[in-house]
């Protein structure tokens, strides 16, 4: 049976570490502040924003919530971001995605000051990640590195296959695994003989966005399998991109859904925010 990589436990440990450090900063009169902007009332976004606020409360950050109406004009949103960029009280700025269709996400992300871009989506941060400079790293891939390290899984020298090449998961994941000295292959919808490629993986990271896509035929025996996907099935049960029940018996280690990668994303957001505050001095 595979080791179950416990994202709930590891994320709780990380949040507790952040809480302690935040308390130490507070003693020196320094407060950490995250500004969260939501445009419109997408129910899933509201849940994510609510969870981020709760995490801020838990670790001791101040959170500023900006709930803007669906019909907000782009210029108004950009003005708010500029104001937060210039505010010395604000350490991190997060704009909850997706945005309503009339707003250009690229322009919005490009407007956030890179040193406050705690989601790690700004081109300056993604570029710095690839050239090995100090940057904010996208929270989900950063969380996966923590999961692997804190579970004691060796990355260096391992064959790592990532399925998915999105800007927020697949690509930064590839950069991070390279930095950790894995041999990295990135697959996507045009990859041929996907099973042959994924079966080479010592560490298989799946971010496709299709429920139960990765069955046991895609997995080498003993491999570590990281499932980024998250889907709500009918009956409200959550599942990932990996067919957990059939892959678990052959994997060496595996993340469950829920309770694997998901909780790490918010923990790493808190970590980036604390880092932003510390860098500011
Ligand atoms: P995207 O839809 O942006 O990217 C999906 C990727 O999968 C694309 O690169 C696509 O290839 C590739 N793909 C699609 N179909 C296939 C296929 N049949 N074979 C091989 N590759 C394929 O998704 P995200 O990266 O944003 O998210 C992936 C999943 O992770 C989603 O379920 C999302 O909800 C979840 N997620 C979870 C997070 C968490 O905190 N747990 C955070 C972020 C995402 P191509 O580029 O060629 O189109």
PDB file of N, CA and C in Angstrom, residues 7 19 21 33 66 74 95 115 126 143 154 163 178-179 201 211:
ATOM      1  N   UNK A   7      -1.570  16.122   3.056  1.00  0.00           N
ATOM      2  CA  UNK A   7      -1.501  17.574   2.832  1.00  0.00           C
ATOM      3  C   UNK A   7      -2.169  18.374   3.933  1.00  0.00           C
ATOM      4  N   UNK A  19       2.422  31.152  11.804  1.00  0.00           N
ATOM      5  CA  UNK A  19       1.773  31.821  12.940  1.00  0.00           C
ATOM      6  C   UNK A  19       2.814  32.274  13.979  1.00  0.00           C
ATOM      7  N   UNK A  21       6.007  32.841  13.476  1.00  0.00           N
ATOM      8  CA  UNK A  21       6.863  33.907  12.945  1.00  0.00           C
ATOM      9  C   UNK A  21       6.102  35.240  12.878  1.00  0.00           C
ATOM     10  N   UNK A  33      -0.007  42.169   6.100  1.00  0.00           N
ATOM     11  CA  UNK A  33      -1.336  42.469   5.540  1.00  0.00           C
ATOM     12  C   UNK A  33      -1.481  41.927   4.121  1.00  0.00           C
ATOM     13  N   UNK A  66     -11.721  43.304  -0.668  1.00  0.00           N
ATOM     14  CA  UNK A  66     -12.351  44.224  -1.621  1.00  0.00           C
ATOM     15  C   UNK A  66     -13.304  43.405  -2.477  1.00  0.00           C
ATOM     16  N   UNK A  74     -12.570  47.903 -15.975  1.00  0.00           N
ATOM     17  CA  UNK A  74     -11.159  47.521 -15.827  1.00  0.00           C
ATOM     18  C   UNK A  74     -10.348  48.662 -15.199  1.00  0.00           C
ATOM     19  N   UNK A  95      -5.615  38.958  -6.570  1.00  0.00           N
ATOM     20  CA  UNK A  95      -6.872  39.145  -7.304  1.00  0.00           C
ATOM     21  C   UNK A  95      -7.405  37.745  -7.596  1.00  0.00           C
ATOM     22  N   UNK A 115       6.672  42.758  -6.302  1.00  0.00           N
ATOM     23  CA  UNK A 115       7.067  42.476  -4.914  1.00  0.00           C
ATOM     24  C   UNK A 115       5.866  42.268  -3.987  1.00  0.00           C
ATOM     25  N   UNK A 126       7.491  34.893 -12.699  1.00  0.00           N
ATOM     26  CA  UNK A 126       7.631  33.629 -13.442  1.00  0.00           C
ATOM     27  C   UNK A 126       8.979  33.599 -14.175  1.00  0.00           C
ATOM     28  N   UNK A 143       3.698  24.336  -3.062  1.00  0.00           N
ATOM     29  CA  UNK A 143       3.154  23.425  -2.045  1.00  0.00           C
ATOM     30  C   UNK A 143       3.531  21.976  -2.331  1.00  0.00           C
ATOM     31  N   UNK A 154      12.828  11.786  -2.053  1.00  0.00           N
ATOM     32  CA  UNK A 154      13.980  12.380  -2.738  1.00  0.00           C
ATOM     33  C   UNK A 154      13.563  12.848  -4.132  1.00  0.00           C
ATOM     34  N   UNK A 163       2.041  16.162 -16.034  1.00  0.00           N
ATOM     35  CA  UNK A 163       1.020  16.167 -17.084  1.00  0.00           C
ATOM     36  C   UNK A 163       0.208  17.444 -16.922  1.00  0.00           C
ATOM     37  N   UNK A 178      13.151  21.140 -11.817  1.00  0.00           N
ATOM     38  CA  UNK A 178      14.499  21.301 -12.386  1.00  0.00           C
ATOM     39  C   UNK A 178      15.453  21.861 -11.340  1.00  0.00           C
ATOM     40  N   UNK A 179      14.944  22.877 -10.606  1.00  0.00           N
ATOM     41  CA  UNK A 179      15.763  23.503  -9.568  1.00  0.00           C
ATOM     42  C   UNK A 179      16.167  22.484  -8.502  1.00  0.00           C
ATOM     43  N   UNK A 201       7.896   7.694 -15.022  1.00  0.00           N
ATOM     44  CA  UNK A 201       8.053   8.629 -13.895  1.00  0.00           C
ATOM     45  C   UNK A 201       8.305   7.939 -12.559  1.00  0.00           C
ATOM     46  N   UNK A 211     -11.473  14.423 -14.396  1.00  0.00           N
ATOM     47  CA  UNK A 211     -11.620  13.486 -13.279  1.00  0.00           C
ATOM     48  C   UNK A 211     -11.216  12.050 -13.637  1.00  0.00           C
TER      49      UNK A 211
END
